[in-house]
């Protein structure tokens, strides 16, 4: 595999999960999700929030394991004490890249 192909999931993802997407407009999770939607990302975007059914009018998932299909990238925006567990969940779900 060439280095360029290995970076494809980060440089040109087609599916992105925002783990820690929030309904609170001032939160970074909300802002990242809103920016992906507003700036014309043409792939699928999946908010992950176990306490919400939707974020930014997009169906939310309780965990990355609940998302069907392959995920190129997950953006992790959770409290620091939860990052490792979320990263492990992403690995088990087959997420190709983490930010």
C-alpha positions as semicolon CSV with decimal commas, in nm:
position;residue;x (nm);y (nm);z (nm)
1;X;0,000;0,000;0,000
2;X;0,134;0,343;-0,090
3;X;0,151;0,617;0,178
4;X;-0,107;0,815;-0,015
5;X;-0,354;0,529;-0,007
6;X;-0,291;0,479;0,365
7;X;-0,385;0,841;0,431
8;X;-0,696;0,831;0,213
9;X;-0,927;0,780;0,514
10;X;-0,804;1,107;0,667
11;X;-0,740;1,318;0,357
12;X;-1,049;1,219;0,157
13;X;-1,298;1,036;0,380
14;X;-1,637;0,940;0,245
15;X;-1,788;0,861;0,586
16;X;-1,724;1,044;0,913
17;X;-1,855;0,979;1,263
18;X;-1,842;1,266;1,511
19;X;-1,820;1,091;1,847
20;X;-1,930;1,339;2,110
21;X;-2,158;1,538;1,879
22;X;-2,372;1,754;2,104
23;X;-2,700;1,942;2,078
24;X;-2,537;2,234;2,264
25;X;-2,435;2,489;1,997
26;X;-2,134;2,611;2,197
27;X;-1,978;2,264;2,225
28;X;-1,694;2,160;1,997
29;X;-1,876;1,840;1,903
30;X;-2,172;2,042;1,778
31;X;-1,949;2,289;1,594
32;X;-1,753;2,017;1,414
33;X;-2,070;1,844;1,302
34;X;-2,233;2,172;1,197
35;X;-1,923;2,275;1,000
36;X;-1,908;1,943;0,814
37;X;-2,272;1,989;0,715
38;X;-2,244;2,360;0,632
39;X;-1,922;2,340;0,431
40;X;-2,053;2,092;0,180
41;X;-1,898;1,762;0,286
42;X;-2,063;1,526;0,039
43;X;-2,014;1,201;0,227
44;X;-2,216;1,051;0,507
45;X;-2,187;1,213;0,850
46;X;-2,292;1,027;1,164
47;X;-2,330;1,207;1,498
48;X;-2,263;0,976;1,793
49;X;-2,431;1,073;2,119
50;X;-2,590;0,816;2,351
51;X;-2,826;1,079;2,492
52;X;-2,969;1,221;2,169
53;X;-3,183;1,089;1,888
54;X;-3,065;1,365;1,652
55;X;-2,797;1,636;1,641
56;X;-2,816;1,919;1,386
57;X;-3,126;1,745;1,246
58;X;-2,921;1,434;1,164
59;X;-3,007;1,098;1,321
60;X;-2,769;1,028;1,610
61;X;-2,629;0,690;1,712
62;X;-2,554;0,571;2,065
63;X;-2,213;0,433;1,963
64;X;-2,002;0,373;1,653
65;X;-2,098;0,004;1,675
66;X;-2,459;0,106;1,598
67;X;-2,364;0,255;1,261
68;X;-2,406;0,011;0,975
69;X;-2,148;0,018;0,701
70;X;-1,783;0,113;0,694
71;X;-1,651;0,430;0,853
72;X;-1,346;0,599;0,707
73;X;-1,287;0,836;0,995
74;X;-1,409;0,920;1,344
75;X;-1,355;1,258;1,504
76;X;-1,341;1,201;1,880
77;X;-1,461;1,494;2,092
78;X;-1,532;1,342;2,431
79;X;-1,383;1,414;2,775
80;X;-1,022;1,296;2,799
81;X;-1,103;1,013;3,039
82;X;-1,328;0,854;2,773
83;X;-1,100;0,889;2,468
84;X;-0,924;0,553;2,503
85;X;-1,251;0,361;2,540
86;X;-1,397;0,540;2,237
87;X;-1,081;0,470;2,035
88;X;-1,106;0,101;2,126
89;X;-1,474;0,099;2,022
90;X;-1,376;0,257;1,691
91;X;-1,110;-0,008;1,635
92;X;-1,359;-0,288;1,704
93;X;-1,604;-0,124;1,460
94;X;-1,338;-0,112;1,186
95;X;-1,297;0,266;1,169
96;X;-0,995;0,334;0,947
97;X;-0,873;0,664;1,097
98;X;-0,915;0,866;1,416
99;X;-0,884;1,237;1,474
